[in-house]
């Protein structure tokens, strides 16, 4: 007999580790880490906890929980990151890179090679980067070549046939073919590679100082050729060092992390500035997806933890600064201490240079989100939904119906007649362009005349103000409503400016002018579903307007008849109690509390008049 999730949770250990929530099919819903597994997992199922809507949905789907116990929180941090990347659970924050970042790789060979790559292979090689711009990486490779005379081709020198000359696609062999670094003795090679790693981790000042001392020793020993080589190396390093942007007067190694959120895009952007010896040597950003109802403290923690435990991580700095407090920084602090062999403070700066750097990072994040939004808008603009393409074919339209404006009327026995217009662009509603109409020229329940009026009013304005016309006008109704709309367009000189169709409710028939028989679009077609969505949305919008208008009239004609109750007080009563019916049913004390002693007594007395007794 299988045990329930609750029984499993009650018997979890009070140890650090990773927990995995799964649904009925065994799919991963969420993966997290905990200092005490039982307490953390149990918190999800406590009714007293105020979970947001997204979390409540996830919890309702949990059918199983698995845990992996670890020796420490830092181990749990690494395991969590690996499991998230492997299973990509639906409710974890996920990451999107807008490009493949370039790295500089030092291979795990007896004579390591240095070369550029965009692919990280976990074979023991070391990767430095990522570089935010390929030009920065090329400048670093050029500095390595000129400073250390190292080959930086993305291929082993053993694969090159020197007798056939330098391959055109490997430019560094043009300079170093005759003195390829692959021919150096082991000690000389190891010494050069140690210096390359120091350069790649930003320790340029110390490196220049050491090379200067080596040059002096060579000069004193009368090894002038060696001294000249070292001089050239030092000059190349100094030239590179001068180009680096100084952002801090203190020669401290820092990582600066910031997060910015775009609610409309429903994405966040995390930005990292790498500061080494006071110079900005690198910049890196990633987009965070799946962040609905996720707080910023969780987002910044996820971004920083993912960086240090993932493929992008470089050397651990002396200090870490973040744009906001993390939800729980202890696991990361423990992990950084283990990796760096000393405490790495994680702080949120309030003033000074570090706060200025945080603001710079936030500005970069905003810029990245802005560009991401433009890319998305451009993609959406260029992408034409299949439903739009199919609709053009089914109705034999002259152009793609990318912009549809749909009309509907609403009234009850001719009272409070109104109409609505909704707008769909590329099959999606554009609510900012919805319109409501109060019928002005029609008396009673005349659906045809009402449709003609609103269509004329709408497209008179489109002509007058030179607004964007639709590709297709959709009328909620059959031949009668369609003919009335066409007549209205003809009278204002708008007939033929765009195509028009009517959708009849009973059989979902589509009528077009000049064709007696309707079009019957297959019920399963996305084209018909698009028309139905537009029709239903126009109906909903019209009904809501009609109810609102009727409610205001009811308030005005019933509540305002009471002595001392004006339109403002009547509106306040409706806002507080919800309807006239609820006002009638309210106690006198409730009414007095809502609108005052005198007015409250008047309203209560009006609706609770004593019934006159009849004598027999």
Coordinates of C-alpha atoms in Angstrom, one line a residue:
X1 CA 0.0 0.0 0.0
X2 CA 1.5 3.3 -1.1
X3 CA 1.9 6.2 1.4
X4 CA 0.5 9.6 0.8
X5 CA 2.5 12.8 0.2
X6 CA 1.6 14.1 3.6
X7 CA 2.9 10.9 5.3
X8 CA 6.1 11.2 3.2
X9 CA 6.6 14.8 4.3
X10 CA 6.0 14.0 8.0
X11 CA 8.9 11.5 7.9
X12 CA 11.4 13.6 6.0
X13 CA 14.8 14.2 7.8
X14 CA 15.8 17.5 9.3
X15 CA 18.9 17.5 7.1
X16 CA 20.0 19.7 4.2
X17 CA 19.2 18.5 0.7
X18 CA 17.2 18.8 -2.4
X19 CA 13.4 18.2 -2.8
X20 CA 11.6 17.4 -6.0
X21 CA 7.8 17.8 -6.5
X22 CA 6.2 15.6 -9.2
X23 CA 2.8 15.3 -10.7
X24 CA 0.7 12.2 -11.4
X25 CA 2.7 11.4 -14.5
X26 CA 6.0 11.7 -12.7
X27 CA 6.9 15.0 -14.4
X28 CA 8.9 17.4 -12.3
X29 CA 6.9 20.4 -11.1
X30 CA 9.5 22.1 -8.9
X31 CA 13.0 21.4 -7.6
X32 CA 14.3 23.3 -4.5
X33 CA 17.0 23.1 -1.8
X34 CA 16.6 23.3 1.9
X35 CA 18.6 23.6 5.1
X36 CA 16.0 21.4 6.9
X37 CA 14.1 19.3 4.3
X38 CA 11.1 18.4 6.5
X39 CA 10.4 22.0 7.6
X40 CA 10.8 23.5 4.1
X41 CA 8.7 20.9 2.3
X42 CA 6.0 21.0 5.0
X43 CA 5.6 24.7 4.6
X44 CA 4.1 24.2 1.2
X45 CA 1.2 22.3 2.6
X46 CA 0.4 24.5 5.6
X47 CA -3.0 26.3 5.1
X48 CA -1.7 29.2 7.3
X49 CA 0.9 30.1 4.7
X50 CA -0.3 32.8 2.2
X51 CA 0.8 31.3 -1.1
X52 CA 0.3 33.2 -4.3
X53 CA -2.0 31.9 -7.0
X54 CA 0.7 30.3 -9.1
X55 CA 2.1 28.4 -6.1
X56 CA -1.4 27.2 -5.1
X57 CA -1.9 25.8 -8.6
X58 CA 1.5 24.0 -8.4
X59 CA 0.7 22.6 -4.9
X60 CA -2.7 21.2 -6.2
X61 CA -0.8 19.2 -8.8
X62 CA 1.8 17.6 -6.4
X63 CA 1.3 13.8 -6.3
X64 CA 4.8 12.8 -5.1
X65 CA 7.9 14.2 -3.4
X66 CA 11.4 12.9 -3.6
X67 CA 14.4 14.1 -1.6
X68 CA 18.2 13.8 -1.8
X69 CA 20.0 14.4 1.4
X70 CA 23.4 16.2 1.2
X71 CA 26.1 16.9 3.7
X72 CA 25.8 20.7 3.5
X73 CA 23.7 23.5 2.0
X74 CA 26.5 24.2 -0.5
X75 CA 26.3 20.7 -1.8
X76 CA 22.5 21.1 -2.1
X77 CA 23.0 24.3 -4.0
X78 CA 25.1 22.6 -6.7
X79 CA 22.8 19.5 -6.9
X80 CA 19.7 21.7 -7.2
X81 CA 21.3 23.7 -10.1
X82 CA 22.2 20.5 -11.9
X83 CA 18.8 18.9 -11.5
X84 CA 17.0 22.0 -12.6
X85 CA 19.1 22.1 -15.8
X86 CA 18.5 18.4 -16.4
X87 CA 14.7 18.3 -15.8
X88 CA 13.6 21.9 -16.4
X89 CA 10.7 21.9 -14.0
X90 CA 7.6 23.9 -15.0
X91 CA 7.5 26.1 -11.9
X92 CA 11.2 26.9 -11.5
X93 CA 12.7 30.1 -12.9
X94 CA 14.2 29.3 -16.3
X95 CA 16.9 31.2 -18.3
X96 CA 17.1 32.4 -21.9
X97 CA 20.3 33.5 -23.5
X98 CA 19.8 35.8 -26.5
X99 CA 23.0 34.7 -28.0
X100 CA 25.8 32.1 -27.8
X101 CA 28.5 33.7 -25.8
X102 CA 32.2 33.5 -26.9
X103 CA 34.8 32.1 -24.5
X104 CA 38.5 31.6 -24.4
X105 CA 39.4 28.0 -23.7
X106 CA 42.5 26.5 -22.2
X107 CA 42.5 22.8 -22.9
X108 CA 43.2 20.0 -20.4
X109 CA 46.3 18.8 -22.3
X110 CA 50.0 18.3 -21.4
X111 CA 50.6 21.3 -23.5
X112 CA 47.3 23.2 -23.2
X113 CA 46.0 25.1 -26.2
X114 CA 44.4 28.6 -26.0
X115 CA 41.6 29.3 -28.5
X116 CA 38.2 30.9 -28.9
X117 CA 35.0 28.9 -28.7
X118 CA 31.2 29.2 -28.2
X119 CA 30.8 25.6 -27.0
X120 CA 31.6 24.6 -23.4
X121 CA 32.6 20.9 -23.2
X122 CA 33.0 19.5 -19.7
X123 CA 36.3 17.6 -20.3
X124 CA 38.5 19.3 -17.6
X125 CA 39.3 22.3 -19.9
X126 CA 39.1 25.8 -18.4
X127 CA 36.8 28.4 -19.9
X128 CA 37.2 32.2 -19.4
X129 CA 34.4 34.5 -20.2
X130 CA 31.8 34.8 -21.3
X131 CA 32.6 37.9 -23.4
X132 CA 29.7 40.2 -24.1
X133 CA 31.2 41.1 -27.4
X134 CA 33.3 39.1 -29.8
X135 CA 35.6 42.1 -30.4
X136 CA 36.6 42.1 -26.7
X137 CA 37.5 38.4 -26.9
X138 CA 39.6 39.0 -30.1
X139 CA 41.4 41.9 -28.4
X140 CA 42.3 39.6 -25.5
X141 CA 43.5 36.8 -27.9
X142 CA 45.7 39.4 -29.7
X143 CA 47.2 40.5 -26.4
X144 CA 48.0 36.8 -25.6
X145 CA 49.6 36.3 -28.9
X146 CA 51.7 39.4 -28.8
X147 CA 52.6 39.1 -25.1
X148 CA 53.4 35.4 -24.9
X149 CA 54.0 34.4 -28.5
X150 CA 51.3 31.7 -28.0
X151 CA 49.4 30.2 -30.8
X152 CA 45.6 30.8 -30.3
X153 CA 44.1 28.8 -33.1
X154 CA 41.1 26.6 -32.6
X155 CA 43.1 23.6 -33.7
X156 CA 46.1 21.7 -32.5
X157 CA 49.4 22.7 -34.1
X158 CA 49.9 19.0 -34.7
X159 CA 47.2 19.1 -37.3
X160 CA 49.0 21.8 -39.4
X161 CA 51.5 20.7 -42.1
X162 CA 54.1 23.5 -41.8
X163 CA 55.6 22.5 -45.2
X164 CA 52.4 23.7 -46.9
X165 CA 52.4 27.1 -45.3
X166 CA 49.9 28.8 -42.9
X167 CA 46.2 28.0 -43.4
X168 CA 44.3 31.1 -44.4
X169 CA 41.6 30.6 -41.7
X170 CA 44.2 30.5 -38.8
X171 CA 45.7 34.0 -38.8
X172 CA 48.0 33.5 -35.8
X173 CA 50.1 31.1 -37.7
X174 CA 51.1 33.9 -40.1
X175 CA 53.2 35.3 -37.3
X176 CA 54.2 32.3 -35.3
X177 CA 54.5 29.4 -37.9
X178 CA 58.3 29.3 -37.6
X179 CA 58.3 29.6 -33.8
X180 CA 55.0 27.8 -32.9
X181 CA 54.4 27.5 -29.2
X182 CA 53.7 23.8 -29.7
X183 CA 57.5 23.3 -30.0
X184 CA 58.5 24.9 -26.7
X185 CA 59.9 22.8 -23.9
X186 CA 57.5 21.9 -21.0
X187 CA 58.8 24.3 -18.4
X188 CA 58.7 27.3 -20.7
X189 CA 55.2 26.3 -21.8
X190 CA 53.8 25.9 -18.3
X191 CA 55.3 29.3 -17.3
X192 CA 53.5 31.0 -20.2
X193 CA 50.2 29.3 -19.5
X194 CA 50.3 30.3 -15.9
X195 CA 50.7 33.9 -17.0
X196 CA 47.9 33.6 -19.5
X197 CA 45.5 32.4 -16.8
X198 CA 46.5 35.4 -14.6
X199 CA 45.8 37.7 -17.5
X200 CA 42.4 36.1 -18.3
X201 CA 41.4 36.4 -14.6
X202 CA 42.1 40.2 -14.6
X203 CA 45.4 40.2 -12.7
X204 CA 47.2 42.5 -15.2
X205 CA 48.9 44.8 -12.7
X206 CA 50.7 42.0 -10.9
X207 CA 51.6 40.4 -14.2
X208 CA 53.1 43.6 -15.5
X209 CA 55.1 43.9 -12.3
X210 CA 56.4 40.3 -12.5
X211 CA 57.4 40.7 -16.2
X212 CA 59.2 44.0 -15.4
X213 CA 61.2 42.2 -12.7
X214 CA 62.0 39.3 -15.1
X215 CA 63.2 41.9 -17.7
X216 CA 65.5 43.5 -15.2
X217 CA 67.0 40.1 -14.2
X218 CA 67.5 39.3 -17.9
X219 CA 69.1 42.7 -18.5
X220 CA 71.5 42.3 -15.5
X221 CA 72.5 38.9 -16.8
X222 CA 73.3 40.5 -20.2
X223 CA 70.5 38.3 -21.9
X224 CA 69.5 41.3 -24.0
X225 CA 67.5 39.2 -26.6
X226 CA 65.4 37.7 -23.7
X227 CA 65.1 41.2 -22.1
X228 CA 63.9 42.6 -25.4
X229 CA 61.2 40.0 -25.7
X230 CA 60.0 40.7 -22.2
X231 CA 60.0 44.4 -22.9
X232 CA 57.7 43.8 -25.9
X233 CA 55.4 41.6 -23.7
X234 CA 55.2 44.3 -21.1
X235 CA 54.4 47.0 -23.6
X236 CA 51.6 44.8 -25.1
X237 CA 50.2 44.3 -21.6
X238 CA 50.3 47.9 -20.7
X239 CA 48.6 48.9 -24.0
X240 CA 45.8 46.4 -23.2
X241 CA 45.6 47.6 -19.6
X242 CA 45.1 51.2 -20.6
X243 CA 42.1 50.3 -22.6
X244 CA 40.3 48.8 -19.7
X245 CA 37.6 51.0 -18.1
X246 CA 38.5 51.9 -14.5
X247 CA 35.4 51.8 -12.3
X248 CA 36.9 51.7 -8.8
X249 CA 40.0 53.3 -7.4
X250 CA 40.6 50.4 -5.1
X251 CA 42.2 47.4 -6.8
X252 CA 39.6 44.9 -5.5
X253 CA 38.0 42.0 -7.3
X254 CA 34.3 42.3 -7.3
X255 CA 31.2 40.9 -9.0
X256 CA 28.2 43.2 -9.4
X257 CA 24.8 41.7 -9.9
X258 CA 21.6 43.5 -10.7
X259 CA 18.1 42.5 -11.7
X260 CA 15.3 44.4 -13.5
X261 CA 11.8 43.2 -14.3
X262 CA 9.5 44.1 -17.2
X263 CA 5.9 43.2 -16.3
X264 CA 4.5 43.6 -19.8
X265 CA 7.2 41.2 -21.2
X266 CA 6.8 39.0 -18.2
X267 CA 10.6 38.5 -18.1
X268 CA 13.5 39.8 -16.0
X269 CA 17.0 40.5 -17.0
X270 CA 20.0 39.8 -14.8
X271 CA 23.3 41.6 -15.4
X272 CA 26.8 40.9 -14.1
X273 CA 29.7 43.3 -14.1
X274 CA 33.1 41.7 -13.5
X275 CA 35.5 44.1 -11.8
X276 CA 39.1 43.0 -11.4
X277 CA 41.8 45.2 -9.9
X278 CA 39.3 48.1 -10.1
X279 CA 38.7 47.6 -13.9
X280 CA 35.6 46.4 -15.7
X281 CA 36.9 43.4 -17.6
X282 CA 33.6 41.8 -18.5
X283 CA 29.8 42.1 -18.7
X284 CA 27.3 39.3 -18.9
X285 CA 23.5 39.1 -19.0
X286 CA 20.7 36.5 -19.0
X287 CA 16.9 36.7 -19.3
X288 CA 14.8 35.1 -16.6
X289 CA 11.5 33.5 -17.7
X290 CA 8.7 31.8 -15.8
X291 CA 8.7 34.6 -13.2
X292 CA 5.0 35.3 -12.7
X293 CA 4.3 36.2 -9.1
X294 CA 7.9 35.7 -8.2
X295 CA 9.5 38.3 -5.9
X296 CA 12.7 40.1 -6.8
X297 CA 14.6 38.6 -3.8
X298 CA 14.0 35.1 -5.2
X299 CA 15.0 36.3 -8.7
X300 CA 18.3 37.8 -7.7
X301 CA 19.1 34.8 -5.6
X302 CA 18.3 32.4 -8.5
X303 CA 20.4 34.5 -11.0
X304 CA 23.5 34.7 -8.7
X305 CA 23.3 31.0 -7.7
X306 CA 22.9 29.8 -11.2
X307 CA 25.9 31.9 -12.3
X308 CA 28.3 30.6 -9.7
X309 CA 27.2 26.9 -10.0
X310 CA 26.9 26.9 -13.8
X311 CA 29.1 26.9 -16.9
X312 CA 29.4 30.7 -16.9
X313 CA 31.3 30.9 -13.6
X314 CA 34.8 32.3 -13.6
X315 CA 37.2 32.9 -10.7
X316 CA 35.4 33.7 -7.4
X317 CA 35.9 37.4 -6.5
X318 CA 36.7 38.9 -3.1
X319 CA 33.4 40.6 -2.8
X320 CA 29.9 40.2 -4.3
X321 CA 27.4 43.1 -4.5
X322 CA 23.7 42.7 -5.4
X323 CA 20.9 45.1 -6.3
X324 CA 18.5 43.6 -3.6
X325 CA 18.6 41.3 -0.6
X326 CA 18.3 37.6 -1.3
X327 CA 15.6 35.4 0.2
X328 CA 18.3 33.2 1.8
X329 CA 22.0 33.9 1.1
X330 CA 23.4 31.3 3.5
X331 CA 23.9 28.4 1.0
X332 CA 25.6 30.7 -1.5
X333 CA 27.9 32.2 1.1
X334 CA 28.9 28.7 2.3
X335 CA 29.5 27.6 -1.3
X336 CA 31.7 30.7 -2.1
X337 CA 33.7 30.2 1.1
X338 CA 34.5 26.6 0.1
X339 CA 35.5 27.6 -3.4
X340 CA 37.5 30.7 -2.5
X341 CA 38.9 29.4 0.8
X342 CA 37.9 32.6 2.6
X343 CA 34.7 34.5 3.3
X344 CA 33.2 36.3 0.4
X345 CA 30.8 39.0 1.7
X346 CA 27.4 39.4 -0.2
X347 CA 26.1 42.9 0.3
X348 CA 23.5 45.4 -1.1
X349 CA 25.3 48.8 -1.4
X350 CA 23.4 51.9 -0.4
X351 CA 25.8 54.7 -1.4
X352 CA 29.2 55.3 -3.1
X353 CA 31.0 53.8 -6.1
X354 CA 29.5 50.3 -5.5
X355 CA 25.9 51.7 -5.6
X356 CA 26.9 53.6 -8.8
X357 CA 28.0 50.3 -10.3
X358 CA 24.7 48.7 -9.3
X359 CA 22.8 51.5 -11.0
X360 CA 24.9 51.1 -14.1
X361 CA 24.0 47.4 -14.2
X362 CA 20.3 48.1 -13.7
X363 CA 20.5 50.6 -16.7
X364 CA 22.0 47.8 -18.8
X365 CA 19.3 45.4 -17.7
X366 CA 16.6 47.9 -18.7
X367 CA 18.3 48.4 -22.1
X368 CA 18.5 44.6 -22.7
X369 CA 14.8 44.2 -21.8
X370 CA 13.9 47.1 -24.2
X371 CA 15.8 45.4 -27.0
X372 CA 14.2 42.1 -26.2
X373 CA 10.7 43.7 -26.3
X374 CA 11.5 45.2 -29.7
X375 CA 12.6 41.9 -31.0
X376 CA 9.5 40.2 -29.7
X377 CA 7.2 42.9 -31.2
X378 CA 9.0 42.6 -34.5
X379 CA 8.6 38.8 -34.5
X380 CA 4.9 39.1 -33.7
X381 CA 4.5 41.7 -36.4
X382 CA 6.1 39.5 -39.0
X383 CA 4.5 36.3 -37.8
X384 CA 1.0 35.8 -39.3
X385 CA -1.1 33.3 -37.4
X386 CA -2.4 30.3 -39.3
X387 CA -6.0 31.2 -38.3
X388 CA -5.6 34.5 -40.2
X389 CA -4.2 32.8 -43.3
X390 CA -7.0 30.2 -43.2
X391 CA -9.7 32.8 -42.9
X392 CA -8.5 34.6 -46.0
X393 CA -8.8 31.3 -48.0
X394 CA -12.2 30.2 -46.6
X395 CA -13.9 33.6 -47.3
X396 CA -11.9 34.3 -50.5
X397 CA -10.8 37.7 -49.1
X398 CA -8.6 40.0 -51.1
X399 CA -6.2 40.6 -48.3
X400 CA -5.1 38.9 -45.0
X401 CA -7.6 39.8 -42.2
X402 CA -4.9 40.8 -39.7
X403 CA -7.0 43.5 -38.2
X404 CA -10.7 42.6 -37.5
X405 CA -13.3 45.0 -36.0
X406 CA -16.4 43.2 -34.8
X407 CA -19.8 44.8 -33.8
X408 CA -22.7 43.7 -31.6
X409 CA -25.8 45.3 -30.2
X410 CA -27.4 44.9 -26.8
X411 CA -30.8 45.9 -25.4
X412 CA -33.7 44.4 -23.4
X413 CA -37.1 45.0 -25.0
X414 CA -35.7 48.2 -26.5
X415 CA -34.5 49.8 -23.3
X416 CA -31.0 51.2 -22.9
X417 CA -29.9 50.2 -26.4
X418 CA -26.1 50.1 -26.8
X419 CA -23.5 48.6 -29.1
X420 CA -19.9 47.5 -28.9
X421 CA -16.9 47.2 -31.2
X422 CA -13.9 45.0 -30.4
X423 CA -10.6 44.8 -32.2
X424 CA -8.5 41.8 -32.9
X425 CA -5.0 42.1 -34.4
X426 CA -3.3 39.0 -35.7
X427 CA -5.9 36.8 -33.9
X428 CA -5.4 38.5 -30.5
X429 CA -7.7 41.1 -28.8
X430 CA -6.3 44.7 -28.6
X431 CA -8.4 46.0 -25.7
X432 CA -7.0 49.5 -26.0
X433 CA -9.0 49.9 -29.2
X434 CA -12.4 48.6 -28.0
X435 CA -15.3 51.1 -28.4
X436 CA -18.7 51.5 -26.8
X437 CA -21.7 53.2 -28.4
X438 CA -24.9 54.5 -26.9
X439 CA -27.6 54.2 -29.6
X440 CA -28.8 57.8 -30.4
X441 CA -31.1 57.7 -33.4
X442 CA -33.1 54.5 -33.0
X443 CA -36.2 54.1 -30.9
X444 CA -37.1 50.6 -29.6
X445 CA -35.6 47.3 -30.4
X446 CA -34.5 47.7 -34.0
X447 CA -31.4 45.6 -34.4
X448 CA -30.8 46.5 -38.1
X449 CA -31.1 50.2 -37.6
X450 CA -28.9 50.1 -34.5
X451 CA -26.2 48.2 -36.4
X452 CA -26.4 50.7 -39.3
X453 CA -26.0 53.7 -36.9
X454 CA -22.9 52.4 -35.1
X455 CA -21.2 51.3 -38.3
X456 CA -21.8 54.7 -39.8
X457 CA -20.5 56.5 -36.7
X458 CA -17.4 54.4 -36.5
X459 CA -16.2 54.7 -40.1
X460 CA -17.2 58.4 -40.4
X461 CA -14.7 58.9 -37.6
X462 CA -12.1 56.6 -39.3
X463 CA -12.4 58.7 -42.5
X464 CA -12.4 62.1 -40.7
X465 CA -9.4 61.3 -38.4
X466 CA -7.6 59.1 -40.9
X467 CA -7.4 56.2 -38.5
X468 CA -6.2 52.8 -39.5
X469 CA -9.1 50.9 -41.2
X470 CA -9.7 47.2 -40.5
X471 CA -8.9 44.5 -43.0
X472 CA -12.3 42.9 -42.1
X473 CA -15.5 44.2 -40.5
X474 CA -17.3 41.4 -38.7
X475 CA -21.0 41.8 -37.9
X476 CA -22.7 39.7 -35.2
X477 CA -25.8 38.6 -37.1
X478 CA -27.1 37.2 -40.4
X479 CA -28.1 38.7 -43.7
X480 CA -30.3 41.4 -42.2
X481 CA -27.6 42.9 -39.9
X482 CA -25.0 42.6 -42.6
X483 CA -27.1 44.4 -45.2
X484 CA -27.9 47.2 -42.8
X485 CA -24.1 47.6 -42.1
X486 CA -23.3 47.6 -45.8
X487 CA -26.0 50.2 -46.5
X488 CA -24.5 52.4 -43.8
X489 CA -21.0 52.1 -45.3
X490 CA -22.5 53.0 -48.7
X491 CA -24.2 56.1 -47.4
X492 CA -20.9 57.5 -45.9
X493 CA -18.8 56.6 -48.9
X494 CA -16.9 53.8 -47.2
X495 CA -18.1 50.8 -49.1
X496 CA -15.3 48.9 -50.7
X497 CA -12.6 50.4 -48.4
X498 CA -12.4 47.1 -46.5
X499 CA -14.2 43.7 -46.6
X500 CA -17.2 42.8 -44.4
X501 CA -18.9 39.6 -43.3
X502 CA -21.6 38.6 -40.9
X503 CA -21.6 35.6 -38.6
X504 CA -25.0 34.0 -37.8
X505 CA -25.3 32.4 -34.3
X506 CA -27.5 29.4 -35.1
X507 CA -25.4 27.4 -37.5
X508 CA -22.3 29.6 -37.4
X509 CA -22.9 30.5 -41.1
X510 CA -20.7 33.3 -42.6
X511 CA -22.4 35.7 -44.9
X512 CA -20.6 38.1 -47.3
X513 CA -22.1 40.8 -49.6
X514 CA -23.1 39.7 -53.1
X515 CA -23.3 36.0 -52.3
X516 CA -26.7 34.5 -51.5
X517 CA -25.4 31.2 -49.9
X518 CA -23.3 31.4 -46.7
X519 CA -19.8 30.0 -46.3
X520 CA -19.6 27.0 -43.9
X521 CA -16.2 26.9 -42.3
X522 CA -15.3 23.5 -40.7
X523 CA -16.2 23.5 -37.0
X524 CA -12.6 22.5 -36.0
X525 CA -11.0 25.2 -38.0
X526 CA -8.9 27.8 -36.2
X527 CA -10.4 30.4 -38.7
X528 CA -13.9 29.8 -37.4
X529 CA -12.6 29.8 -33.8
X530 CA -11.1 33.3 -34.5
X531 CA -14.5 34.6 -35.7
X532 CA -16.3 33.1 -32.7
X533 CA -13.8 34.6 -30.3
X534 CA -14.3 38.0 -31.8
X535 CA -18.1 37.6 -31.9
X536 CA -18.2 36.4 -28.2
X537 CA -15.9 39.2 -27.0
X538 CA -18.0 41.8 -28.8
X539 CA -21.1 40.3 -27.1
X540 CA -19.5 40.3 -23.7
X541 CA -18.4 43.9 -24.0
X542 CA -21.8 45.0 -25.2
X543 CA -23.6 43.2 -22.4
X544 CA -21.4 44.7 -19.7
X545 CA -22.0 48.2 -21.1
X546 CA -25.7 47.6 -21.2
X547 CA -25.8 46.3 -17.6
X548 CA -23.7 49.3 -16.4
X549 CA -26.0 51.7 -18.2
X550 CA -29.1 50.0 -16.9
X551 CA -27.7 49.9 -13.3
X552 CA -27.0 53.7 -13.4
X553 CA -30.5 54.3 -14.6
X554 CA -31.9 52.2 -11.8
X555 CA -29.9 54.0 -9.2
X556 CA -31.0 57.4 -10.6
X557 CA -34.7 56.5 -10.8
X558 CA -35.1 54.6 -7.6
X559 CA -32.6 55.7 -4.9
X560 CA -32.7 59.4 -6.0
X561 CA -36.4 59.4 -5.4
X562 CA -35.7 59.3 -1.7
X563 CA -35.7 62.7 0.1
X564 CA -32.1 63.9 0.7
X565 CA -30.5 61.3 -1.5
X566 CA -28.7 62.7 -4.6
X567 CA -26.8 60.9 -7.4
X568 CA -23.5 61.0 -5.5
X569 CA -25.0 59.3 -2.4
X570 CA -26.9 56.8 -4.5
X571 CA -23.6 55.9 -6.3
X572 CA -21.9 55.5 -2.9
X573 CA -24.6 53.2 -1.7
X574 CA -24.3 51.0 -4.9
X575 CA -20.5 51.0 -4.5
X576 CA -20.7 49.9 -0.8
X577 CA -23.6 47.4 -1.0
X578 CA -23.3 46.2 -4.6
X579 CA -26.9 46.7 -5.8
X580 CA -30.3 48.4 -5.0
X581 CA -31.6 45.0 -3.8
X582 CA -28.8 44.8 -1.2
X583 CA -29.5 48.4 -0.1
X584 CA -33.1 47.4 0.5
X585 CA -32.1 44.4 2.6
X586 CA -29.6 46.3 4.7
X587 CA -30.1 47.1 8.4
X588 CA -30.6 50.7 9.6
X589 CA -27.3 50.7 11.5
X590 CA -25.4 49.6 8.4
X591 CA -27.0 52.4 6.3
X592 CA -26.2 55.0 8.9
X593 CA -22.6 53.9 9.1
X594 CA -22.3 54.1 5.3
X595 CA -23.9 57.5 4.6
X596 CA -24.5 59.1 7.9
X597 CA -27.3 59.2 10.5
X598 CA -29.9 61.3 8.7
X599 CA -29.5 59.9 5.2
X600 CA -29.3 56.4 6.5
X601 CA -32.6 56.8 8.4
X602 CA -34.3 58.2 5.3
X603 CA -33.2 55.3 3.1
X604 CA -34.2 52.7 5.7
X605 CA -37.6 54.3 6.3
X606 CA -38.2 54.5 2.5
X607 CA -37.7 50.8 2.0
X608 CA -39.3 49.7 5.2
X609 CA -42.6 51.6 5.2
X610 CA -45.2 50.2 7.7
X611 CA -48.1 48.3 6.0
X612 CA -51.4 50.1 6.8
X613 CA -53.7 47.9 8.8
X614 CA -57.2 47.4 7.3
X615 CA -60.2 47.5 9.7
X616 CA -62.9 44.9 9.2

